[in-house]
Coordinates of C-alpha atoms in Angstrom, one line a residue:
X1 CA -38.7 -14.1 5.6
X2 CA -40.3 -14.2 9.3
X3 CA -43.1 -16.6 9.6
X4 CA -45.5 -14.1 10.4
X5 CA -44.4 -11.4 7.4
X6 CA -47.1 -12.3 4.8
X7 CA -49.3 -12.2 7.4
X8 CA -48.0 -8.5 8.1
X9 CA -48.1 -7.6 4.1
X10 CA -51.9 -9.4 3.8
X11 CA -52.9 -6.5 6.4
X12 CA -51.6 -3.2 5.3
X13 CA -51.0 -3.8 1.1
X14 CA -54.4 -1.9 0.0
X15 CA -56.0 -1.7 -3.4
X16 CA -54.5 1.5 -4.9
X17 CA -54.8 3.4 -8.5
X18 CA -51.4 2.2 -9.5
X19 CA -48.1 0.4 -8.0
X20 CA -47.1 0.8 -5.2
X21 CA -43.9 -0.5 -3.7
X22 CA -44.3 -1.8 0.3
X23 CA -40.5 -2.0 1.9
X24 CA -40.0 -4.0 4.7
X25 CA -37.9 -1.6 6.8
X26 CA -36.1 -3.6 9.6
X27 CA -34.5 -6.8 8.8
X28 CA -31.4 -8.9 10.2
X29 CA -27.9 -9.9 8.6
X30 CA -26.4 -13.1 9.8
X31 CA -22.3 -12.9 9.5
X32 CA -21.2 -16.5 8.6
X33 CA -17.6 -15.7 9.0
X34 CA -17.8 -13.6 12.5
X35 CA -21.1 -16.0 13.6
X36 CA -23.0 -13.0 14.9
X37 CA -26.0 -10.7 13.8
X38 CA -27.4 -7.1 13.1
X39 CA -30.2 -5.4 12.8
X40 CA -30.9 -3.3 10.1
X41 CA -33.1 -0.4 8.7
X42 CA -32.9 -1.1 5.0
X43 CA -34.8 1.7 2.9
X44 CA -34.6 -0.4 -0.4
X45 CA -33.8 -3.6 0.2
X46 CA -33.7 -4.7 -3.7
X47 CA -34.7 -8.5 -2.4
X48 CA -37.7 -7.6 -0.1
X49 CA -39.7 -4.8 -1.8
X50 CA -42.6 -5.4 -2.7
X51 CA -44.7 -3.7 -5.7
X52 CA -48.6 -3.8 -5.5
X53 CA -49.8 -3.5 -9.1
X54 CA -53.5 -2.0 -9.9
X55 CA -55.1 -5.4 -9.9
X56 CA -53.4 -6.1 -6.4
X57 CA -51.4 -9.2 -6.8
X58 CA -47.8 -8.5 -5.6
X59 CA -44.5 -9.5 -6.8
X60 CA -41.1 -9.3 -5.8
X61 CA -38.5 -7.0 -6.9
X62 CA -35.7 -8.9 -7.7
X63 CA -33.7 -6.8 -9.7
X64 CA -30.5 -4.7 -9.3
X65 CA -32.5 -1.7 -10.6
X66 CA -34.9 -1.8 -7.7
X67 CA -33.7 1.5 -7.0
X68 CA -34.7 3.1 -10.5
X69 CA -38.3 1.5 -9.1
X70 CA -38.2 3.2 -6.2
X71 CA -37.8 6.7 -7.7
X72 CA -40.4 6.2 -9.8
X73 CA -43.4 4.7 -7.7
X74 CA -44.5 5.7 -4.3
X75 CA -43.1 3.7 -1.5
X76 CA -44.9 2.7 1.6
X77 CA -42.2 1.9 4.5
X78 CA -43.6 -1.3 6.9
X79 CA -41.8 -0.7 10.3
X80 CA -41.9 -3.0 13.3
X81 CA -40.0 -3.4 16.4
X82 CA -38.7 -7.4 14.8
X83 CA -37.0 -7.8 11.4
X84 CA -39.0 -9.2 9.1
X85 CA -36.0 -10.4 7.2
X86 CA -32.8 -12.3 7.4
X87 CA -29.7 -12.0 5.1
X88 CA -27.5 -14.7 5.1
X89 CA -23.8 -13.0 4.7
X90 CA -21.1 -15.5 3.8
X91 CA -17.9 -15.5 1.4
X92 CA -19.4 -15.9 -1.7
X93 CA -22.1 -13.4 -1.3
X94 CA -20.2 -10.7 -2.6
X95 CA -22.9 -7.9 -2.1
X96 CA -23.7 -8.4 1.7
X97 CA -20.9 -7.2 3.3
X98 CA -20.7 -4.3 5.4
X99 CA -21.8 -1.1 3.5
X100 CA -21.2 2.6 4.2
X101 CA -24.6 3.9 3.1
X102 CA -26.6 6.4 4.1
X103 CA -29.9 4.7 3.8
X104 CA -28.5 1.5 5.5
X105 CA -28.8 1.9 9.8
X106 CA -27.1 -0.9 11.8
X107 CA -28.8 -1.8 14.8
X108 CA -26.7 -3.4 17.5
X109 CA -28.2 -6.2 19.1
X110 CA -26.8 -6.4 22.5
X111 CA -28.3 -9.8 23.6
X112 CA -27.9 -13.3 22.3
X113 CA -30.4 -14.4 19.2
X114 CA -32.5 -17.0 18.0
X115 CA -33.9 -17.2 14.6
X116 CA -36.5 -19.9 14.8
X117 CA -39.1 -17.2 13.3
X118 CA -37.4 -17.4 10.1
X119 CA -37.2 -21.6 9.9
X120 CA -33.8 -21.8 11.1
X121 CA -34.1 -23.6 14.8
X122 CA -30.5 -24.1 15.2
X123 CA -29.1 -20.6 14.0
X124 CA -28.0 -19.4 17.4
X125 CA -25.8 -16.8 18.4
X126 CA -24.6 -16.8 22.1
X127 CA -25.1 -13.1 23.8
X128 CA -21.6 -13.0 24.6
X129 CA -20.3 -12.9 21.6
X130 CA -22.8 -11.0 20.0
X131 CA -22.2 -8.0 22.3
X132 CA -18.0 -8.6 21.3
X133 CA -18.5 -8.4 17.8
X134 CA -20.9 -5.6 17.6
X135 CA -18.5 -3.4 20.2
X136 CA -15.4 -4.3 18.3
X137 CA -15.3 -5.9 15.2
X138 CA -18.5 -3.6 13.6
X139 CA -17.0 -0.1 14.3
X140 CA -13.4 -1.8 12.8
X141 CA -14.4 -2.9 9.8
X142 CA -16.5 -0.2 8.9
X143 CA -13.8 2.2 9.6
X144 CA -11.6 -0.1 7.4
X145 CA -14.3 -0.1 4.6
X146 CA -14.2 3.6 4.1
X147 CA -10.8 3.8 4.2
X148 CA -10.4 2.2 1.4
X149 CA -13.0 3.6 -0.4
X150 CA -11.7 7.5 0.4
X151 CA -8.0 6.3 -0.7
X152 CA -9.5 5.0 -3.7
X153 CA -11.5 7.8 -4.5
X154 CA -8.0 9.9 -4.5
X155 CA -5.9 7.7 -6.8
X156 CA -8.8 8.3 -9.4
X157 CA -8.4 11.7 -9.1
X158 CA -4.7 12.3 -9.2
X159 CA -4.4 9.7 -11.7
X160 CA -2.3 6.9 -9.6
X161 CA -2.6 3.7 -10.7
X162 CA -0.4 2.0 -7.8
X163 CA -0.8 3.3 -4.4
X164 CA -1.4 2.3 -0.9
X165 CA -4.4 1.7 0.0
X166 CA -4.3 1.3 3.8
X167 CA -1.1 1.6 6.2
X168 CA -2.6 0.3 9.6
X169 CA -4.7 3.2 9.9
X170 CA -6.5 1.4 12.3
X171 CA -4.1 0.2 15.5
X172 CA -6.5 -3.4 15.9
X173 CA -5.9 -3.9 12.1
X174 CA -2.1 -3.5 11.4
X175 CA -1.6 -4.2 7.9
X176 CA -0.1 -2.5 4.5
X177 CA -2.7 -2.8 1.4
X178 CA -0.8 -1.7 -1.9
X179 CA -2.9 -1.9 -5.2
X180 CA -1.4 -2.5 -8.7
X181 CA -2.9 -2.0 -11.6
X182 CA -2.0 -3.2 -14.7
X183 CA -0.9 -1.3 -18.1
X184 CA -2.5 -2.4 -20.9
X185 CA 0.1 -4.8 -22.1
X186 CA -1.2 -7.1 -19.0
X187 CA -4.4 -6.0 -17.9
X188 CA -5.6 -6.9 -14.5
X189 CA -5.6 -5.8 -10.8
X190 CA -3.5 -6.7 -8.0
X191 CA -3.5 -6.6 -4.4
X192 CA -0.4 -7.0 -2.1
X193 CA -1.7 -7.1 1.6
X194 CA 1.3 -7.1 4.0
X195 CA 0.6 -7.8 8.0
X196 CA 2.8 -6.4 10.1
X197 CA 4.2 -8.9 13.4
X198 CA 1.7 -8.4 16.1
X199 CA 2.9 -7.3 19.8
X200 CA 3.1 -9.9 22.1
X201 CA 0.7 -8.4 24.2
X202 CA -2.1 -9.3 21.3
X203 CA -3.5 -12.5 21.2
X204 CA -2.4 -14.6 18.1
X205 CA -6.0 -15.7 17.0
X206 CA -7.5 -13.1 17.4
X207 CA -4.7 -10.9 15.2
X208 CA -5.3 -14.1 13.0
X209 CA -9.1 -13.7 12.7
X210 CA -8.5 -9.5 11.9
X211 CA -6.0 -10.7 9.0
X212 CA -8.6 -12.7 7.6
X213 CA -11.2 -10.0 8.0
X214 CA -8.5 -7.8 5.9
X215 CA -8.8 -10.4 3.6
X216 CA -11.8 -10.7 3.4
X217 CA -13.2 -7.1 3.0
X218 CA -10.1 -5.4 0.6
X219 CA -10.2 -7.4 -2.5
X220 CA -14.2 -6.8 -2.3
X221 CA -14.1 -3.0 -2.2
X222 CA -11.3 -2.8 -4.8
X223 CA -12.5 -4.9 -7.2
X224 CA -9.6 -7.5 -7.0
X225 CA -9.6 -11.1 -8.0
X226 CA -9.1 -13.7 -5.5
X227 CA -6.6 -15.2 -7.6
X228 CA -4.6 -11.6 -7.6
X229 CA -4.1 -11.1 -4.1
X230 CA -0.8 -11.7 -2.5
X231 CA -1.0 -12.2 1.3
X232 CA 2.6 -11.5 3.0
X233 CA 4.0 -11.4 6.4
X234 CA 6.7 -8.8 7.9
X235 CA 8.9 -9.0 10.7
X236 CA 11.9 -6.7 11.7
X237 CA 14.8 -8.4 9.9
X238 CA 17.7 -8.5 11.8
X239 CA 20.2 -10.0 8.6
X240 CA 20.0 -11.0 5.3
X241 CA 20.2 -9.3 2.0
X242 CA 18.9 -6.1 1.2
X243 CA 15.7 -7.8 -0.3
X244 CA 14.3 -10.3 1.3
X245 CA 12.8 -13.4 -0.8
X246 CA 9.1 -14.2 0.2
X247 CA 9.7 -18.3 0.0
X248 CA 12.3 -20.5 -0.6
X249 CA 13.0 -19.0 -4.0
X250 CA 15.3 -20.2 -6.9
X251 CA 19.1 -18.8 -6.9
X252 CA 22.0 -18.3 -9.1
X253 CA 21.7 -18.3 -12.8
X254 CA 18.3 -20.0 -13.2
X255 CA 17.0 -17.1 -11.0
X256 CA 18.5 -14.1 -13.4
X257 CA 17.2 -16.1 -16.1
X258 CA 13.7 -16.2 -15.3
X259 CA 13.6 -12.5 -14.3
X260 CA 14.7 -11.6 -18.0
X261 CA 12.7 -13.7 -19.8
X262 CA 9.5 -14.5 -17.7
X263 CA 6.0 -13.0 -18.5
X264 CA 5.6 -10.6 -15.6
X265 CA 3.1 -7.9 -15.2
X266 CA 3.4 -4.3 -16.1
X267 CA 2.7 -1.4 -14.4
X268 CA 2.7 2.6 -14.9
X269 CA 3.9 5.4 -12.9
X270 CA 4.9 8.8 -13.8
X271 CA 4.8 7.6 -18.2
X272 CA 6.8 4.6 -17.5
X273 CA 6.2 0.9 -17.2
X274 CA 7.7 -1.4 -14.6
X275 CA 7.7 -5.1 -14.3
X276 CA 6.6 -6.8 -11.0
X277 CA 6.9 -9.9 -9.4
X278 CA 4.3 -10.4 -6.9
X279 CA 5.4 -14.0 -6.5
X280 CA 8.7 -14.7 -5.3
X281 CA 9.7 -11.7 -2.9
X282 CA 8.2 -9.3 0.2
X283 CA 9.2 -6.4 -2.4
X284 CA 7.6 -6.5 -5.3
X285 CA 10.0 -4.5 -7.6
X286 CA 8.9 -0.9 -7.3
X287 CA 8.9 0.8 -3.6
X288 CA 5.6 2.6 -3.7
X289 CA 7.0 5.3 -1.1
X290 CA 9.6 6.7 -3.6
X291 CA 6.6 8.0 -6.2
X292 CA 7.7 11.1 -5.4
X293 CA 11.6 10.6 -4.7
X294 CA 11.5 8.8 -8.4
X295 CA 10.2 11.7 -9.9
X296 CA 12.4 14.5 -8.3
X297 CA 15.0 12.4 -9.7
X298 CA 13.5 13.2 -13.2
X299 CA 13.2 16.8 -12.7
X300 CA 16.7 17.4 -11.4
X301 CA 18.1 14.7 -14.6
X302 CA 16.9 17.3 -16.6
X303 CA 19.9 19.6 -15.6
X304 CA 22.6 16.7 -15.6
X305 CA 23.9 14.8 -18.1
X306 CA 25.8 12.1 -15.9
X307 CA 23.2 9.8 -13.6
X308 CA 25.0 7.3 -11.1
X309 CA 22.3 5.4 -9.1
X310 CA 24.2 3.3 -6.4
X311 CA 21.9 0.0 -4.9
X312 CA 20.0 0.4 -7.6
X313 CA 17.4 -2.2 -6.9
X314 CA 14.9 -2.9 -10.3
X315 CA 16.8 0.6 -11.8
X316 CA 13.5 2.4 -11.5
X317 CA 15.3 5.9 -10.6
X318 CA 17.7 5.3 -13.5
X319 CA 14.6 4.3 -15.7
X320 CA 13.5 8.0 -14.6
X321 CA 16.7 9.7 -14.5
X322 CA 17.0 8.7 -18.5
X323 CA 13.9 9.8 -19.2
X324 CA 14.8 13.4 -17.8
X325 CA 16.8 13.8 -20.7
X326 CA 20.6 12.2 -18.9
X327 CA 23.3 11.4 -21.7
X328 CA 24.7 8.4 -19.9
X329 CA 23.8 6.5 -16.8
X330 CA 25.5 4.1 -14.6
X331 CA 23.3 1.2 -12.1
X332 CA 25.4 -0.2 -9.7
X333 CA 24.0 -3.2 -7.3
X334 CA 24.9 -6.4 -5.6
X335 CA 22.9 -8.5 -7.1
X336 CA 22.9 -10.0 -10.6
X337 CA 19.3 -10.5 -11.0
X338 CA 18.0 -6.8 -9.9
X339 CA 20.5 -5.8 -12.5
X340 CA 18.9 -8.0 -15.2
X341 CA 15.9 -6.6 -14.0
X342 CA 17.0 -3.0 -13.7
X343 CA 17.8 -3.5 -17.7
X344 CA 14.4 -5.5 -18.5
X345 CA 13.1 -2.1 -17.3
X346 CA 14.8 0.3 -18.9
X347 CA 14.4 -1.6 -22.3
X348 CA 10.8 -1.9 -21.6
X349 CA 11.1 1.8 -21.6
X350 CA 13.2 2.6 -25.1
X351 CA 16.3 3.3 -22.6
X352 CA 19.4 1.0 -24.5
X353 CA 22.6 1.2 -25.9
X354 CA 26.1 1.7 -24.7
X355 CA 26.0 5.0 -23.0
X356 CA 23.6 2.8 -20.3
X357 CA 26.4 0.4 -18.1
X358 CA 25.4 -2.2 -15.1
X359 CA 27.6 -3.0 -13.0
X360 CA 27.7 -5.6 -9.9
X361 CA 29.5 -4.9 -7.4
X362 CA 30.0 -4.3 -3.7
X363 CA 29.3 -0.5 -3.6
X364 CA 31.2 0.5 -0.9
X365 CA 34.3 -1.3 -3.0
X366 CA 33.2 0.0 -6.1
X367 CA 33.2 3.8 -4.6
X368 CA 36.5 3.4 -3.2
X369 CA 37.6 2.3 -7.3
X370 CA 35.8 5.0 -8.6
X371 CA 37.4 7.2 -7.1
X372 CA 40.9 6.7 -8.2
X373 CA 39.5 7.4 -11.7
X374 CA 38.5 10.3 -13.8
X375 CA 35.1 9.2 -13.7
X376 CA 32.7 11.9 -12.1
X377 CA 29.2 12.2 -12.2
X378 CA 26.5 15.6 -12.0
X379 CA 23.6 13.3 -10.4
X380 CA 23.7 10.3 -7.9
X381 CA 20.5 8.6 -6.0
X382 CA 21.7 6.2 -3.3
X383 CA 18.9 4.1 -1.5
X384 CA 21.2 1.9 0.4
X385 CA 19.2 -0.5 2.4
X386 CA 18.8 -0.8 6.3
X387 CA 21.2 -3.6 7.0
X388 CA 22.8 -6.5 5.3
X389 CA 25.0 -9.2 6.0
X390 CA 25.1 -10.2 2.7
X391 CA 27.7 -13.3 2.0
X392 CA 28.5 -11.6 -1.3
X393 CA 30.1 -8.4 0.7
X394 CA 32.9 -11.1 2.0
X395 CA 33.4 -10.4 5.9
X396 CA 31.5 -6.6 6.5
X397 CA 28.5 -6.0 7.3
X398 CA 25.9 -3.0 6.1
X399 CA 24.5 -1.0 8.6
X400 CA 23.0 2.8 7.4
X401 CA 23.3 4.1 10.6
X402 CA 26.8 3.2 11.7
X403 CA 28.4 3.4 7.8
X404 CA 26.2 6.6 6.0
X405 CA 29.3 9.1 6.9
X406 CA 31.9 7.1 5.3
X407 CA 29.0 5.8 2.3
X408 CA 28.3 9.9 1.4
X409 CA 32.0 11.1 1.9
X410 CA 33.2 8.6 -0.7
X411 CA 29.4 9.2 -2.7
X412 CA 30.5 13.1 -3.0
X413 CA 34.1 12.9 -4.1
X414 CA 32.1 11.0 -7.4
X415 CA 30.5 14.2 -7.9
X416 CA 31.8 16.9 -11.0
X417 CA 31.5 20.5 -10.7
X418 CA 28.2 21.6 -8.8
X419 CA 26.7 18.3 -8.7
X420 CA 24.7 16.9 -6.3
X421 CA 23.3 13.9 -4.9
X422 CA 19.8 12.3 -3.4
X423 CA 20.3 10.3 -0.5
X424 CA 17.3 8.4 1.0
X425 CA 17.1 5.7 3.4
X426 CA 14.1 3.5 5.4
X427 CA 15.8 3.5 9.0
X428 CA 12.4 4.9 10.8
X429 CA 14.8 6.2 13.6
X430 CA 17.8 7.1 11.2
X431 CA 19.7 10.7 12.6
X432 CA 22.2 11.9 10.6
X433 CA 25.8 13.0 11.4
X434 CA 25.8 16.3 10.2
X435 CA 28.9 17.5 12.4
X436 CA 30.7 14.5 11.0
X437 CA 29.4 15.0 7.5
X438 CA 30.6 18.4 7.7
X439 CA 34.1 17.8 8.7
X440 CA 33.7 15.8 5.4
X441 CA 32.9 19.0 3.6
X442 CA 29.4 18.0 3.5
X443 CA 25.8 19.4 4.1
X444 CA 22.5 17.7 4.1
X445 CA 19.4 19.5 2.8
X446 CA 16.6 17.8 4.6
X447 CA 14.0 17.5 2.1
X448 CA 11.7 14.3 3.4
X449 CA 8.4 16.3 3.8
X450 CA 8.3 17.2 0.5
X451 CA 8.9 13.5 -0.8
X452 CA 6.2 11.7 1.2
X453 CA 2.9 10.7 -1.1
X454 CA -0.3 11.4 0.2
X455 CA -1.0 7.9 0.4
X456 CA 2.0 7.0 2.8
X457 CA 1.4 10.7 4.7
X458 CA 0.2 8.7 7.8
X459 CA 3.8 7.7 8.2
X460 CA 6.2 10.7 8.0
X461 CA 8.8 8.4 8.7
X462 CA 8.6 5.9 6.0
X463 CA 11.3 7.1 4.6
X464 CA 14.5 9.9 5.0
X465 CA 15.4 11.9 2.2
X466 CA 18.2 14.5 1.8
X467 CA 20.2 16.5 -0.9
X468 CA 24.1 16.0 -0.8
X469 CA 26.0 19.0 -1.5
X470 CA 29.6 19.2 -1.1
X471 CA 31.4 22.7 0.0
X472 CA 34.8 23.7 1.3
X473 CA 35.2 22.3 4.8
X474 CA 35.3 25.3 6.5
X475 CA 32.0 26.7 5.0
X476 CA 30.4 22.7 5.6
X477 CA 31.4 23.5 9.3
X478 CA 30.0 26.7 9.6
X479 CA 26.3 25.8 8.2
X480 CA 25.8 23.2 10.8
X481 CA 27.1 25.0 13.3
X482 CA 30.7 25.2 14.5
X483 CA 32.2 27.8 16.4
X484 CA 34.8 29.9 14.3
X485 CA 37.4 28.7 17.2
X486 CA 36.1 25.0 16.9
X487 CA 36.6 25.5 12.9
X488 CA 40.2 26.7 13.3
X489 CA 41.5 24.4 15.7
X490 CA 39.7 21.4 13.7
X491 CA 41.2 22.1 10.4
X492 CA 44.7 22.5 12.1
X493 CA 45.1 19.4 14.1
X494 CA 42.7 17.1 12.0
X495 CA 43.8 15.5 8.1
X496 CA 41.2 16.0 5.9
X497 CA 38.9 13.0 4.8

């Protein structure tokens, strides 16, 4: 309190015929982690309202109900051109932080500012800086604040329990904030808060000091343990395998073995659980983007009966293809342990038995197998990554771009009798070859808009997703847009793929 506030209260509290509650109106809030100050107007300030009882000794409301109070006893507002009081706002003071409240006005203070009316001599806060943080930082965070609040508000309401919560809405703040939420089996709430490499052309503390503010704010406004949230950086990957390990990670057979058997939480989407590791790589075992995609999936299983999902990942698209109603499915990936974790999922979900196969291999090599067989399938997702130079793919590389023609020609001659296939990739700048698809005898039916979720709709370009059809050549050609004479003399002096 200001040294001179009793003094104030002495003068205008009067004798009155019952309580009466006296609010200090204008106050300050000091901002330990930013080091600069606000003024507020605080209309019921639960820590500095005073109630004047009949016999006119006051006390001081110190309880959270203080608003209950104010409904029910006439208030008298004190307003002065100084605060009268001073907040201290640091990290453990979980209720201080900057609110999005009607009855709370922020008052920028322009000017430097000394507190030595409140007892505090020393607290200081240079004018410079105070006008920085109240042009930038204040009108940021706030922003960010109700950001997450209005996404939150619209998981409750469409019943999604793991979304993203922010996607760099805000260019000075560019950062992904996905919340999990656990099923009942392991209880809890977690964040995963991903910050995206910085330009060049912005200053590395100061992209540092708006991290920390992420930090800071999110696990505050969602309810989210300390302990629960996962900080992780990413950078354009220029090699590697398709999923990138956050440390150094364990490998080989200790690693498959500690995917099938460790506890790790549980989380529902669409009536199904999922395990996730929040622990050990960038992805966490469920790609939030494809809620959608997954569930399409479902929809069209339920006119299939064979399912081929080729780099499978975790197997949460077979997990969802099975539960459309598929008679057999088939999960083909690189790597042992998202196989052991593709079957860790579908077991979770009731999905075994021997009409359910896993396969490692190379996909590319295991396509070109295939397809000397009888084997034939009415539904295939592929979700091949970006790139890879995986060591386990021997001398060739992976790139979506360069290889999708040759990936979908051999992905449709896999296909029986009117069967499709869902083809979806994360290349931001990916342009399919359509004439050379077509020459293949196939078409792509572009059907991305209708996959994005409303929480990733900031981003139309998250992700690409298509339907694979295959037709006779000729008719292919014609759909995307050949001549009749560039048809003919194609098909005469060209072998077929």
């Amino acid at each position: 309190m200001a040294a001179d506030a009793v003094e104030l209260l002495q003068r205008e509290i009067r004798p009155s015929a019952g309580k009466r509650i006296y609010s200090l109106l204008y106050g300050y809030q000091y901002f330990t982690d930013r080091r600069f100050a606000l003024k507020m107007r605080y209309t019921n300030n639960h820590f500095l309202t005073l109630v004047e009882p009949f016999d006119a000794h006051s006390e001081t409301i110190v309880s959270y109900r203080h608003t209950k109070a104010i409904r029910q006893q006439p208030t008298v507002y004190l307003a002065t051109d100084k605060g009268k009081w001073l907040e201290i706002v640091h990290e453990d003071n979980v209720s201080n932080d900057f609110r999005i409240n009607i009855k709370v006005w922020y008052i920028p203070l322009l000017c430097g500012r000394r507190f030595a009316d409140f007892g505090l001599p020393d607290l200081h806060v240079p004018g410079l800086r105070q006008w920085f943080c109240t042009l930038c930082v204040v009108p940021a965070r706030f922003l960010v604040t109700a950001v997450l609040r209005l996404r939150r508000k619209w998981a409750k309401r469409e019943g999604v329990s793991c979304y993203r919560v922010y996607d760099a809405d805000l260019p000075d703040y560019s950062a992904a904030i996905d919340l999990y939420e656990g099923c009942p089996q392991t209880p809890g709430r977690w964040l995963v808060i991903a910050e995206y490499a910085a330009p060049k052309t912005i200053d590395p503390a100061l992209a540092q000091a708006r991290m920390l503010d992420i930090l800071a704010i999110a696990p505050r406004i969602l309810d989210v343990p300390a302990e629960h949230v996962h900080a992780k950086a990413r950078m354009r990957s220029r090699g590697g395998s398709q999923y990138g390990k956050q440390g150094a990670g364990k490998g080989g057979s200790g690693e498959r073995a500690n995917i099938a058997r460790r506890r790790l939480p549980l989380i529902e989407e669409g009536g199904l659980t999922f395990a996730v590791n929040f622990d050990d790589y960038l992805d966490v075992g469920i790609f939030l983007d494809h809620r959608v995609t997954r569930n399409l999936v479902r929809e069209h299983a339920k006119q299939a009966r064979r399912f081929l999902n080729l780099f499978a990942y975790t197997g949460t698209a077979t997990c969802y293809a099975a539960d459309g109603g598929v008679e057999e499915t088939v999960t083909v990936d690189l790597s042992n342990t998202y196989l052991d974790w593709a079957e860790r999922n579908m077991r979770q979900n009731g999905f075994v038995g021997p009409q359910h196969h896993f396969v490692r291999d190379d996909v590319l090599a295991w396509i070109r197998d295939q397809r000397q067989t009888r084997n034939r399938w009415d539904l295939i997702f592929v979700d091949p990554p970006t790139f890879s130079n995986s060591s386990k793919m021997g001398r060739r590389t992976w790139d979506v771009q360069r290889d999708h023609v040759e990936l979908l020609a051999g992905v449709s001659r896999l296909l029986a009798q009117g069967g499709h296939a869902i083809f979806s990739c994360n290349l931001r700048g990916f342009r399919p070859e359509t004439r050379k698809l077509a020459r293949a005898g196939l078409v792509l039916e572009d059907i991305t808009a209708q996959t994005i979720p409303e929480d990733f709709a900031r981003n139309q370009k998250v992700h690409h997703c298509y339907i694979v059809r295959r037709l006779p050549i000729e008719d292919a050609m014609a759909e995307v847009g050949f001549s009749a004479q560039e048809i003919a003399c194609l098909l005469y002096t060209s072998p077929s793929p």
